[in-house]
PDB file of C-alpha atoms in Angstrom:
ATOM      1  CA  MET U 188       9.414  18.614   1.617  1.00 66.00           C
ATOM      2  CA  SER U 189       8.676  14.900   1.214  1.00 82.00           C
ATOM      3  CA  THR U 190       6.287  13.438  -1.332  1.00 91.00           C
ATOM      4  CA  ARG U 191       3.545  11.215   0.075  1.00 94.00           C
ATOM      5  CA  ALA U 192       3.270   7.696  -1.391  1.00 96.00           C
ATOM      6  CA  LEU U 193       0.057   5.824  -2.121  1.00 97.00           C
ATOM      7  CA  ILE U 194       0.746   2.066  -2.063  1.00 98.00           C
ATOM      8  CA  TYR U 195      -1.911  -0.095  -3.703  1.00 97.00           C
ATOM      9  CA  GLY U 196      -1.628  -3.875  -3.776  1.00 96.00           C
ATOM     10  CA  THR U 197      -3.152  -7.144  -2.683  1.00 96.00           C
ATOM     11  CA  ILE U 198      -3.559  -7.785   1.038  1.00 97.00           C
ATOM     12  CA  ALA U 199      -3.457 -11.519   1.505  1.00 96.00           C
ATOM     13  CA  ILE U 200      -3.245 -14.589   3.681  1.00 97.00           C
ATOM     14  CA  ASP U 201      -0.483 -16.819   2.300  1.00 96.00           C
ATOM     15  CA  THR U 202       0.667 -20.402   2.630  1.00 96.00           C
ATOM     16  CA  LEU U 203       4.314 -20.728   1.666  1.00 96.00           C
ATOM     17  CA  ILE U 204       6.224 -23.898   0.802  1.00 96.00           C
ATOM     18  CA  THR U 205       9.977 -23.741   0.238  1.00 96.00           C
ATOM     19  CA  PRO U 206      12.891 -26.177   0.568  1.00 95.00           C
ATOM     20  CA  ALA U 207      13.409 -24.681   4.054  1.00 95.00           C
ATOM     21  CA  GLY U 208       9.916 -25.588   5.298  1.00 95.00           C
ATOM     22  CA  GLN U 209       6.322 -24.367   5.263  1.00 96.00           C
ATOM     23  CA  ALA U 210       4.375 -21.470   6.779  1.00 96.00           C
ATOM     24  CA  ASN U 211       0.573 -21.568   6.885  1.00 96.00           C
ATOM     25  CA  SER U 212      -1.910 -18.682   6.828  1.00 96.00           C
ATOM     26  CA  VAL U 213       0.637 -15.899   7.233  1.00 97.00           C
ATOM     27  CA  LEU U 214       0.241 -12.220   6.382  1.00 97.00           C
ATOM     28  CA  GLY U 215       1.077 -11.612   2.732  1.00 97.00           C
ATOM     29  CA  GLY U 216       0.170  -9.693  -0.384  1.00 96.00           C
ATOM     30  CA  SER U 217       2.103  -7.113  -2.363  1.00 96.00           C
ATOM     31  CA  GLY U 218       0.567  -4.244  -0.362  1.00 97.00           C
ATOM     32  CA  PRO U 219       1.823  -5.188   3.134  1.00 98.00           C
ATOM     33  CA  TYR U 220       5.288  -6.188   1.880  1.00 98.00           C
ATOM     34  CA  ALA U 221       5.670  -2.883   0.027  1.00 98.00           C
ATOM     35  CA  ALA U 222       4.253  -0.780   2.863  1.00 98.00           C
ATOM     36  CA  LEU U 223       6.328  -2.445   5.599  1.00 98.00           C
ATOM     37  CA  ALA U 224       9.463  -1.861   3.513  1.00 98.00           C
ATOM     38  CA  ALA U 225       8.551   1.754   2.745  1.00 98.00           C
ATOM     39  CA  ARG U 226       7.882   2.611   6.388  1.00 97.00           C
ATOM     40  CA  LEU U 227      11.541   1.850   7.169  1.00 97.00           C
ATOM     41  CA  LEU U 228      12.436   4.877   5.076  1.00 97.00           C
ATOM     42  CA  THR U 229       9.504   7.271   5.351  1.00 96.00           C
ATOM     43  CA  PRO U 230       6.348   7.912   7.391  1.00 94.00           C
ATOM     44  CA  GLU U 231       4.794   9.506   4.306  1.00 92.00           C
ATOM     45  CA  LEU U 232       2.759   6.562   3.003  1.00 95.00           C
ATOM     46  CA  ASP U 233      -0.785   5.248   2.739  1.00 96.00           C
ATOM     47  CA  LEU U 234      -1.724   1.598   2.161  1.00 97.00           C
ATOM     48  CA  TYR U 235      -4.776   1.077  -0.042  1.00 97.00           C
ATOM     49  CA  GLY U 236      -6.605  -2.136  -0.886  1.00 97.00           C
ATOM     50  CA  VAL U 237      -9.339  -4.508   0.276  1.00 97.00           C
ATOM     51  CA  VAL U 238      -9.713  -7.408   2.700  1.00 97.00           C
ATOM     52  CA  GLY U 239     -12.502  -9.781   3.652  1.00 97.00           C
ATOM     53  CA  GLY U 240     -14.268 -10.244   6.961  1.00 97.00           C
ATOM     54  CA  ASP U 241     -11.830 -13.024   7.886  1.00 97.00           C
ATOM     55  CA  PHE U 242      -8.744 -10.794   7.889  1.00 97.00           C
ATOM     56  CA  PRO U 243      -7.155 -11.430  11.291  1.00 97.00           C
ATOM     57  CA  ALA U 244      -7.285  -8.601  13.816  1.00 96.00           C
ATOM     58  CA  ALA U 245      -3.773  -9.604  14.893  1.00 97.00           C
ATOM     59  CA  TYR U 246      -2.418  -8.803  11.428  1.00 97.00           C
ATOM     60  CA  ARG U 247      -4.198  -5.451  11.409  1.00 96.00           C
ATOM     61  CA  MET U 248      -2.725  -4.607  14.807  1.00 96.00           C
ATOM     62  CA  ALA U 249       0.766  -5.746  13.780  1.00 97.00           C
ATOM     63  CA  LEU U 250       0.736  -3.518  10.700  1.00 97.00           C
ATOM     64  CA  GLU U 251      -0.541  -0.488  12.573  1.00 96.00           C
ATOM     65  CA  THR U 252       2.010  -0.998  15.341  1.00 95.00           C
ATOM     66  CA  ARG U 253       4.721  -0.762  12.658  1.00 94.00           C
ATOM     67  CA  GLY U 254       3.311   2.484  11.290  1.00 93.00           C
ATOM     68  CA  VAL U 255       1.250   1.038   8.428  1.00 96.00           C
ATOM     69  CA  SER U 256      -2.286   2.364   8.804  1.00 92.00           C
ATOM     70  CA  LEU U 257      -5.237   0.401   7.406  1.00 94.00           C
ATOM     71  CA  GLN U 258      -7.439   3.500   7.535  1.00 94.00           C
ATOM     72  CA  HIS U 259      -7.924   3.416   3.759  1.00 96.00           C
ATOM     73  CA  VAL U 260      -8.208  -0.372   3.401  1.00 97.00           C
ATOM     74  CA  ALA U 261     -11.765  -1.450   2.585  1.00 96.00           C
ATOM     75  CA  CYS U 262     -13.306  -4.442   4.356  1.00 96.00           C
ATOM     76  CA  LEU U 263     -16.035  -6.546   2.722  1.00 97.00           C
ATOM     77  CA  PRO U 264     -17.454  -8.520   5.687  1.00 96.00           C
ATOM     78  CA  GLU U 265     -19.187 -11.173   3.577  1.00 96.00           C
ATOM     79  CA  GLU U 266     -16.099 -11.949   1.488  1.00 97.00           C
ATOM     80  CA  LYS U 267     -12.887 -13.862   2.107  1.00 97.00           C
ATOM     81  CA  THR U 268      -9.491 -12.173   2.049  1.00 97.00           C
ATOM     82  CA  PHE U 269      -7.340 -12.848  -1.022  1.00 96.00           C
ATOM     83  CA  ALA U 270      -5.348 -16.039  -0.367  1.00 96.00           C
ATOM     84  CA  TRP U 271      -2.349 -17.507  -2.173  1.00 95.00           C
ATOM     85  CA  THR U 272      -0.427 -20.752  -1.791  1.00 96.00           C
ATOM     86  CA  GLY U 273       2.954 -20.978  -3.491  1.00 94.00           C
ATOM     87  CA  ARG U 274       5.645 -23.633  -3.760  1.00 96.00           C
ATOM     88  CA  TYR U 275       9.322 -22.885  -4.457  1.00 95.00           C
ATOM     89  CA  GLU U 276      11.795 -25.202  -6.151  1.00 94.00           C
ATOM     90  CA  GLN U 277      15.267 -25.989  -4.812  1.00 92.00           C
ATOM     91  CA  ASP U 278      16.418 -23.018  -6.867  1.00 90.00           C
ATOM     92  CA  MET U 279      14.139 -20.483  -5.196  1.00 90.00           C
ATOM     93  CA  ASN U 280      14.280 -18.154  -8.186  1.00 85.00           C
ATOM     94  CA  HIS U 281      11.538 -20.470  -9.506  1.00 86.00           C
ATOM     95  CA  ARG U 282       8.109 -20.998  -8.001  1.00 90.00           C
ATOM     96  CA  SER U 283       4.642 -22.250  -8.906  1.00 91.00           C
ATOM     97  CA  THR U 284       1.183 -21.293  -7.690  1.00 91.00           C
ATOM     98  CA  VAL U 285      -0.614 -24.123  -5.901  1.00 94.00           C
ATOM     99  CA  SER U 286      -3.874 -22.239  -5.379  1.00 93.00           C
ATOM    100  CA  THR U 287      -5.373 -18.749  -5.456  1.00 92.00           C
ATOM    101  CA  LEU U 288      -8.584 -17.479  -3.861  1.00 93.00           C
ATOM    102  CA  GLU U 289      -9.531 -14.052  -5.229  1.00 93.00           C
ATOM    103  CA  GLY U 290     -12.132 -13.403  -2.535  1.00 94.00           C
ATOM    104  CA  ALA U 291     -12.775  -9.722  -1.820  1.00 94.00           C
ATOM    105  CA  GLN U 292     -10.282  -8.767  -4.535  1.00 91.00           C
ATOM    106  CA  GLU U 293     -12.330 -10.326  -7.356  1.00 88.00           C
ATOM    107  CA  HIS U 294     -14.993  -7.666  -7.946  1.00 89.00           C
ATOM    108  CA  TRP U 295     -13.790  -4.704  -5.888  1.00 93.00           C
ATOM    109  CA  GLN U 296     -12.713  -1.624  -7.882  1.00 94.00           C
ATOM    110  CA  PRO U 297     -10.239   0.972  -6.603  1.00 94.00           C
ATOM    111  CA  ASP U 298     -11.743   4.433  -6.063  1.00 94.00           C
ATOM    112  CA  PRO U 299      -9.389   6.303  -3.725  1.00 94.00           C
ATOM    113  CA  PRO U 300     -10.742   9.190  -1.644  1.00 94.00           C
ATOM    114  CA  PRO U 301      -9.516  12.709  -2.506  1.00 92.00           C
ATOM    115  CA  ALA U 302      -6.847  12.631   0.202  1.00 90.00           C
ATOM    116  CA  LEU U 303      -5.182   9.659  -1.537  1.00 93.00           C
ATOM    117  CA  SER U 304      -5.872  10.598  -5.129  1.00 91.00           C
ATOM    118  CA  ARG U 305      -3.738  13.716  -4.661  1.00 92.00           C
ATOM    119  CA  SER U 306      -0.632  11.683  -3.717  1.00 94.00           C
ATOM    120  CA  GLY U 307       2.544  12.694  -5.543  1.00 95.00           C
ATOM    121  CA  LEU U 308       3.884   9.112  -5.757  1.00 97.00           C
ATOM    122  CA  VAL U 309       1.620   6.240  -6.806  1.00 97.00           C
ATOM    123  CA  VAL U 310       2.876   2.694  -6.249  1.00 98.00           C
ATOM    124  CA  ALA U 311       0.830   0.195  -8.263  1.00 97.00           C
ATOM    125  CA  ALA U 312       2.110  -3.027  -6.726  1.00 95.00           C
ATOM    126  CA  ASN U 313       1.159  -6.488  -7.953  1.00 90.00           C
ATOM    127  CA  VAL U 314      -2.555  -6.518  -8.735  1.00 91.00           C
ATOM    128  CA  THR U 315      -4.030  -7.189 -12.186  1.00 88.00           C
ATOM    129  CA  PRO U 316      -3.069  -4.550 -14.798  1.00 90.00           C
ATOM    130  CA  PRO U 317      -6.708  -3.425 -15.264  1.00 91.00           C
ATOM    131  CA  LEU U 318      -6.968  -2.664 -11.535  1.00 93.00           C
ATOM    132  CA  GLN U 319      -3.573  -0.945 -11.477  1.00 94.00           C
ATOM    133  CA  TYR U 320      -4.586   1.176 -14.456  1.00 94.00           C
ATOM    134  CA  ALA U 321      -7.986   1.975 -12.912  1.00 94.00           C
ATOM    135  CA  LEU U 322      -6.249   3.280  -9.795  1.00 95.00           C
ATOM    136  CA  ILE U 323      -3.766   5.394 -11.723  1.00 95.00           C
ATOM    137  CA  GLU U 324      -6.551   6.975 -13.783  1.00 95.00           C
ATOM    138  CA  ARG U 325      -8.218   8.097 -10.544  1.00 95.00           C
ATOM    139  CA  CYS U 326      -5.069   9.697  -9.145  1.00 95.00           C
ATOM    140  CA  ASN U 327      -3.130  12.905  -9.627  1.00 92.00           C
ATOM    141  CA  PRO U 328      -2.109  13.034 -13.321  1.00 93.00           C
ATOM    142  CA  GLU U 329       1.156  14.688 -12.294  1.00 94.00           C
ATOM    143  CA  ALA U 330       2.085  11.929  -9.844  1.00 96.00           C
ATOM    144  CA  PHE U 331       5.205   9.824 -10.333  1.00 97.00           C
ATOM    145  CA  VAL U 332       3.909   6.311 -11.101  1.00 97.00           C
ATOM    146  CA  MET U 333       5.688   3.060 -10.230  1.00 98.00           C
ATOM    147  CA  ALA U 334       4.194  -0.177 -11.597  1.00 97.00           C
ATOM    148  CA  ASP U 335       5.061  -3.826 -10.984  1.00 97.00           C
ATOM    149  CA  PHE U 336       3.985  -6.779 -13.135  1.00 95.00           C
ATOM    150  CA  MET U 337       3.507 -10.564 -13.164  1.00 91.00           C
ATOM    151  CA  LYS U 338       4.132 -12.944 -16.049  1.00 91.00           C
ATOM    152  CA  SER U 339       0.643 -14.481 -16.052  1.00 89.00           C
ATOM    153  CA  TRP U 340      -0.981 -11.058 -16.225  1.00 89.00           C
ATOM    154  CA  ILE U 341       1.409  -9.885 -18.937  1.00 93.00           C
ATOM    155  CA  ILE U 342       0.220 -12.870 -20.998  1.00 94.00           C
ATOM    156  CA  ARG U 343      -3.503 -12.542 -20.215  1.00 92.00           C
ATOM    157  CA  GLU U 344      -3.744  -8.741 -20.129  1.00 91.00           C
ATOM    158  CA  ARG U 345      -1.233  -7.611 -22.732  1.00 94.00           C
ATOM    159  CA  GLU U 346      -3.314  -4.632 -23.867  1.00 94.00           C
ATOM    160  CA  TYR U 347      -3.578  -3.316 -20.305  1.00 92.00           C
ATOM    161  CA  THR U 348       0.101  -4.093 -19.750  1.00 94.00           C
ATOM    162  CA  GLN U 349       0.906  -1.821 -22.698  1.00 96.00           C
ATOM    163  CA  LYS U 350      -1.378   0.917 -21.371  1.00 95.00           C
ATOM    164  CA  LEU U 351       0.136   0.643 -17.909  1.00 95.00           C
ATOM    165  CA  LEU U 352       3.688   0.836 -19.254  1.00 96.00           C
ATOM    166  CA  ALA U 353       2.773   3.906 -21.299  1.00 96.00           C
ATOM    167  CA  ARG U 354       1.475   5.613 -18.144  1.00 95.00           C
ATOM    168  CA  ALA U 355       4.241   4.534 -15.745  1.00 97.00           C
ATOM    169  CA  ASP U 356       7.343   6.549 -14.959  1.00 97.00           C
ATOM    170  CA  LEU U 357       9.147   3.510 -13.528  1.00 97.00           C
ATOM    171  CA  ALA U 358       8.342  -0.107 -14.423  1.00 98.00           C
ATOM    172  CA  LEU U 359       9.609  -3.144 -12.529  1.00 98.00           C
ATOM    173  CA  MET U 360       9.751  -6.712 -13.860  1.00 97.00           C
ATOM    174  CA  ASN U 361      11.871  -9.753 -13.142  1.00 96.00           C
ATOM    175  CA  ASP U 362      13.894 -11.502 -15.869  1.00 96.00           C
ATOM    176  CA  GLU U 363      11.110 -13.877 -16.864  1.00 95.00           C
ATOM    177  CA  GLU U 364       8.443 -11.180 -16.942  1.00 96.00           C
ATOM    178  CA  ALA U 365      10.567  -8.735 -18.916  1.00 97.00           C
ATOM    179  CA  CYS U 366      11.526 -11.376 -21.480  1.00 97.00           C
ATOM    180  CA  GLU U 367       7.883 -12.452 -21.790  1.00 97.00           C
ATOM    181  CA  TYR U 368       6.842  -8.867 -22.422  1.00 97.00           C
ATOM    182  CA  ALA U 369       9.652  -8.183 -24.919  1.00 97.00           C
ATOM    183  CA  ARG U 370       9.335 -11.646 -26.497  1.00 96.00           C
ATOM    184  CA  CYS U 371      13.069 -12.177 -26.311  1.00 97.00           C
ATOM    185  CA  ASP U 372      15.589 -14.253 -24.348  1.00 96.00           C
ATOM    186  CA  SER U 373      17.823 -11.428 -23.121  1.00 97.00           C
ATOM    187  CA  PRO U 374      16.929  -9.545 -19.910  1.00 96.00           C
ATOM    188  CA  LEU U 375      19.186  -6.720 -21.094  1.00 96.00           C
ATOM    189  CA  ALA U 376      17.357  -6.387 -24.417  1.00 97.00           C
ATOM    190  CA  ALA U 377      14.064  -6.657 -22.526  1.00 98.00           C
ATOM    191  CA  GLY U 378      15.047  -3.705 -20.339  1.00 97.00           C
ATOM    192  CA  TYR U 379      15.555  -1.563 -23.420  1.00 97.00           C
ATOM    193  CA  ALA U 380      12.157  -2.742 -24.715  1.00 97.00           C
ATOM    194  CA  LEU U 381      10.489  -1.610 -21.493  1.00 98.00           C
ATOM    195  CA  LEU U 382      11.858   1.903 -21.991  1.00 97.00           C
ATOM    196  CA  GLU U 383      10.533   1.918 -25.540  1.00 96.00           C
ATOM    197  CA  ALA U 384       7.060   1.220 -24.148  1.00 96.00           C
ATOM    198  CA  GLY U 385       7.003   4.532 -22.300  1.00 95.00           C
ATOM    199  CA  PRO U 386       8.634   4.663 -18.846  1.00 96.00           C
ATOM    200  CA  ALA U 387      11.627   6.926 -18.306  1.00 95.00           C
ATOM    201  CA  TYR U 388      12.985   4.302 -15.889  1.00 97.00           C
ATOM    202  CA  ALA U 389      12.827   0.503 -15.839  1.00 98.00           C
ATOM    203  CA  ILE U 390      14.228  -2.055 -13.424  1.00 98.00           C
ATOM    204  CA  VAL U 391      14.766  -5.684 -14.361  1.00 98.00           C
ATOM    205  CA  LYS U 392      15.179  -7.841 -11.251  1.00 97.00           C
ATOM    206  CA  HIS U 393      17.502 -10.841 -11.530  1.00 95.00           C
ATOM    207  CA  GLY U 394      16.551 -12.614  -8.299  1.00 91.00           C
ATOM    208  CA  SER U 395      19.658 -13.815  -6.474  1.00 90.00           C
ATOM    209  CA  ALA U 396      21.803 -12.034  -9.105  1.00 93.00           C
ATOM    210  CA  GLY U 397      20.605  -8.507  -8.250  1.00 96.00           C
ATOM    211  CA  SER U 398      18.946  -6.015 -10.592  1.00 97.00           C
ATOM    212  CA  THR U 399      19.588  -3.600 -13.457  1.00 98.00           C
ATOM    213  CA  LEU U 400      18.267  -0.039 -13.629  1.00 98.00           C
ATOM    214  CA  PHE U 401      17.662   1.486 -17.080  1.00 98.00           C
ATOM    215  CA  HIS U 402      17.084   5.207 -17.678  1.00 96.00           C
ATOM    216  CA  ARG U 403      16.208   6.908 -20.937  1.00 91.00           C
ATOM    217  CA  GLN U 404      17.852  10.333 -20.796  1.00 87.00           C
ATOM    218  CA  ALA U 405      16.609  13.506 -22.476  1.00 84.00           C
ATOM    219  CA  GLY U 406      18.827  12.986 -25.514  1.00 86.00           C
ATOM    220  CA  GLY U 407      17.600   9.425 -25.989  1.00 86.00           C
ATOM    221  CA  GLU U 408      20.709   7.709 -24.600  1.00 91.00           C
ATOM    222  CA  VAL U 409      20.146   4.878 -22.112  1.00 95.00           C
ATOM    223  CA  ARG U 410      22.059   4.858 -18.846  1.00 96.00           C
ATOM    224  CA  LEU U 411      22.517   1.623 -16.850  1.00 97.00           C
ATOM    225  CA  PHE U 412      23.217   0.770 -13.226  1.00 97.00           C
ATOM    226  CA  ARG U 413      23.819  -2.835 -12.199  1.00 97.00           C
ATOM    227  CA  CYS U 414      23.368  -3.635  -8.505  1.00 97.00           C
ATOM    228  CA  PRO U 415      24.376  -6.996  -7.012  1.00 97.00           C
ATOM    229  CA  ALA U 416      22.115  -8.793  -4.555  1.00 96.00           C
ATOM    230  CA  TRP U 417      22.542  -8.754  -0.801  1.00 96.00           C
ATOM    231  CA  PRO U 418      24.422 -11.998   0.010  1.00 95.00           C
ATOM    232  CA  LEU U 419      22.210 -14.699   1.519  1.00 94.00           C
ATOM    233  CA  PRO U 420      23.997 -17.841   2.752  1.00 92.00           C
ATOM    234  CA  HIS U 421      20.772 -19.519   3.967  1.00 92.00           C
ATOM    235  CA  PRO U 422      17.595 -18.011   2.440  1.00 94.00           C
ATOM    236  CA  GLU U 423      14.319 -19.437   3.710  1.00 96.00           C
ATOM    237  CA  ASP U 424      11.604 -17.773   1.646  1.00 96.00           C
ATOM    238  CA  PRO U 425      11.807 -15.191  -1.174  1.00 95.00           C
ATOM    239  CA  THR U 426       8.066 -14.411  -1.142  1.00 96.00           C
ATOM    240  CA  GLY U 427       7.464 -10.680  -1.217  1.00 96.00           C
ATOM    241  CA  ALA U 428      11.094  -9.746  -1.870  1.00 96.00           C
ATOM    242  CA  GLY U 429      10.167  -7.998  -5.120  1.00 96.00           C
ATOM    243  CA  ASP U 430       7.284  -6.180  -3.441  1.00 97.00           C
ATOM    244  CA  ALA U 431       9.546  -5.077  -0.573  1.00 98.00           C
ATOM    245  CA  TYR U 432      12.128  -3.924  -3.132  1.00 98.00           C
ATOM    246  CA  MET U 433       9.456  -1.740  -4.730  1.00 98.00           C
ATOM    247  CA  GLY U 434       8.259  -0.412  -1.375  1.00 98.00           C
ATOM    248  CA  ALA U 435      11.755   0.455  -0.148  1.00 98.00           C
ATOM    249  CA  LEU U 436      12.484   2.151  -3.458  1.00 98.00           C
ATOM    250  CA  ALA U 437       9.299   4.200  -3.070  1.00 98.00           C
ATOM    251  CA  GLY U 438      10.225   5.064   0.510  1.00 97.00           C
ATOM    252  CA  CYS U 439      13.532   6.486  -0.680  1.00 97.00           C
ATOM    253  CA  LEU U 440      11.900   8.382  -3.540  1.00 97.00           C
ATOM    254  CA  THR U 441       9.524  10.226  -1.220  1.00 96.00           C
ATOM    255  CA  HIS U 442      12.631  12.228  -0.222  1.00 94.00           C
ATOM    256  CA  SER U 443      14.168  12.447  -3.716  1.00 92.00           C
ATOM    257  CA  LEU U 444      11.447  13.280  -6.223  1.00 90.00           C
ATOM    258  CA  ARG U 445      11.435  16.684  -7.834  1.00 85.00           C
ATOM    259  CA  GLY U 446       8.117  16.572  -9.625  1.00 79.00           C
ATOM    260  CA  ARG U 447       8.547  13.522 -11.854  1.00 83.00           C
ATOM    261  CA  SER U 448      12.347  13.590 -12.052  1.00 85.00           C
ATOM    262  CA  ILE U 449      15.037  12.080  -9.821  1.00 92.00           C
ATOM    263  CA  ALA U 450      18.744  12.761  -9.612  1.00 93.00           C
ATOM    264  CA  TRP U 451      20.625   9.727 -10.925  1.00 94.00           C
ATOM    265  CA  GLU U 452      22.800   9.436  -7.813  1.00 95.00           C
ATOM    266  CA  GLU U 453      19.741   9.451  -5.551  1.00 95.00           C
ATOM    267  CA  LEU U 454      18.009   6.819  -7.672  1.00 96.00           C
ATOM    268  CA  THR U 455      20.998   4.472  -7.707  1.00 97.00           C
ATOM    269  CA  ARG U 456      21.281   4.817  -3.931  1.00 97.00           C
ATOM    270  CA  ALA U 457      17.578   3.996  -3.650  1.00 97.00           C
ATOM    271  CA  VAL U 458      18.101   0.871  -5.776  1.00 98.00           C
ATOM    272  CA  ALA U 459      20.920  -0.262  -3.467  1.00 97.00           C
ATOM    273  CA  ILE U 460      18.786   0.282  -0.351  1.00 98.00           C
ATOM    274  CA  ALA U 461      15.853  -1.530  -1.960  1.00 98.00           C
ATOM    275  CA  THR U 462      18.194  -4.435  -2.695  1.00 98.00           C
ATOM    276  CA  ILE U 463      19.239  -4.651   0.957  1.00 98.00           C
ATOM    277  CA  VAL U 464      15.629  -4.639   2.191  1.00 98.00           C
ATOM    278  CA  ALA U 465      14.599  -7.261  -0.367  1.00 97.00           C
ATOM    279  CA  GLY U 466      17.462  -9.468   0.764  1.00 97.00           C
ATOM    280  CA  ALA U 467      16.376  -9.198   4.382  1.00 97.00           C
ATOM    281  CA  VAL U 468      12.897 -10.459   3.460  1.00 97.00           C
ATOM    282  CA  CYS U 469      14.347 -13.753   2.239  1.00 97.00           C
ATOM    283  CA  GLU U 470      15.982 -14.554   5.576  1.00 97.00           C
ATOM    284  CA  LYS U 471      12.717 -15.712   7.193  1.00 97.00           C
ATOM    285  CA  PHE U 472       9.242 -16.828   6.100  1.00 96.00           C
ATOM    286  CA  GLY U 473       6.672 -14.251   5.065  1.00 96.00           C
ATOM    287  CA  THR U 474       6.866 -10.783   6.566  1.00 97.00           C
ATOM    288  CA  VAL U 475       8.743 -11.869   9.717  1.00 97.00           C
ATOM    289  CA  SER U 476      12.016 -10.211   8.671  1.00 97.00           C
ATOM    290  CA  LEU U 477      10.292  -6.968   7.708  1.00 97.00           C
ATOM    291  CA  PHE U 478       8.636  -6.726  11.109  1.00 97.00           C
ATOM    292  CA  ALA U 479      11.989  -7.401  12.793  1.00 96.00           C
ATOM    293  CA  LEU U 480      14.143  -5.091  10.659  1.00 97.00           C
ATOM    294  CA  THR U 481      14.837  -1.799  12.438  1.00 96.00           C
ATOM    295  CA  ARG U 482      16.104   1.456  10.975  1.00 96.00           C
ATOM    296  CA  THR U 483      19.297   1.005  12.996  1.00 97.00           C
ATOM    297  CA  GLU U 484      19.937  -2.442  11.542  1.00 98.00           C
ATOM    298  CA  LEU U 485      19.088  -1.194   8.049  1.00 98.00           C
ATOM    299  CA  ALA U 486      21.639   1.616   8.442  1.00 97.00           C
ATOM    300  CA  ARG U 487      24.255  -0.945   9.499  1.00 97.00           C
ATOM    301  CA  ARG U 488      23.515  -3.079   6.437  1.00 97.00           C
ATOM    302  CA  ILE U 489      23.672  -0.046   4.133  1.00 97.00           C
ATOM    303  CA  SER U 490      27.146   0.733   5.457  1.00 97.00           C
ATOM    304  CA  GLU U 491      28.205  -2.899   5.017  1.00 97.00           C
ATOM    305  CA  PHE U 492      26.804  -3.031   1.473  1.00 97.00           C
ATOM    306  CA  GLN U 493      28.675   0.170   0.569  1.00 96.00           C
ATOM    307  CA  GLN U 494      31.913  -1.437   1.742  1.00 95.00           C
ATOM    308  CA  MET U 495      31.391  -4.748  -0.024  1.00 94.00           C
ATOM    309  CA  THR U 496      30.490  -3.133  -3.389  1.00 93.00           C
ATOM    310  CA  ALA U 497      33.108  -0.357  -3.425  1.00 89.00           C
ATOM    311  CA  TRP U 498      35.901  -0.655  -5.989  1.00 77.00           C
ATOM    312  CA  SER U 499      38.577   1.472  -7.617  1.00 62.00           C
TER     313      SER U 499
END
C-alpha cells in the first residue's frame, strides 16, 4: 500500500533570466515543481499552499490536467501571488535574486485540514523555516518528514533551521547551504554535520556535479551514496531543479516507505530517479520540461542512466 504525500511549498509567478534568455511571468514556486515531479511517479499526492487573486486560471488548469489538484490550495482574492525574479550567471550553479514579492504568502499560516494532516509523508519544500515547522507540527507525528532549505533563511532563521533539522527524517541542501549551516568549506563535512543535527538521512546537492546521500545507520556508522548528474549539453534554466529533485524523490518514497524507514537500495534508486527528473527541468525554462516529460520518456531515461553509470 502506498503512502500519500503532502507537498507544501510556494506557488509563484516567476521571471527568469539566464544566459540562454528570459521568461516572464511563468508558473513557478517550490510547490508546483515538486508536485509536477512527484506526479510522474505516484498519484498519491496533495499540493498545499496559497495563491493570490491574480493567479492565472490557465496555470490552475495546466496543473490539474497533469494530475496536480489545487483543491487544498488557499486563494486570498485581495492579495497578489508570490512572485520571484532571478538572474543566473554564466555558470548557472550561481544565481541572484532580483526581486521578491511575498504577496499572499507573507501573513498566511499553514493549517492543513484533517485529510492532509494525516499524510504519512510530509514534504516541506522551500518556504521559510518557521512556516515549514508550523506545518510539520500540525501533521501526523509519525509521518516521514522531508525538508528543503535556502541559504538566506538558514542565516536569518538559524534557530528554526535547527528545530526543523531536529524534526526532519531527510534534509536536503545544496553545497552552499550545507556549508553555511555547518560553518565549514567542505560539502562532505557539512553532510556529516546535517546528520548530527537530527535527520537519519541528508542529501547535499552539488548542482551540475550531482548529489551525495548520507545515512546514519543504527550503529552510528554513516553510509554514503554519490550520484552523478544527468548530462546536460545545453541547459537553459536550472530554476526549480532542486524542488523537482525533492518531489521526484518523494514520489518514489510513497512506494518505498515502511513507517519511517527505507531500504537502502530503494532510496539510492530514488535518488537516481530524482537526479534524472531534476536534469530534465534544466532543459527548458520554468516548468515547461516537467509538463512535457511523460512516464514513458522518464522510463527511457532511467534505463539510459543505469547504462551510463554502471561499472565493474
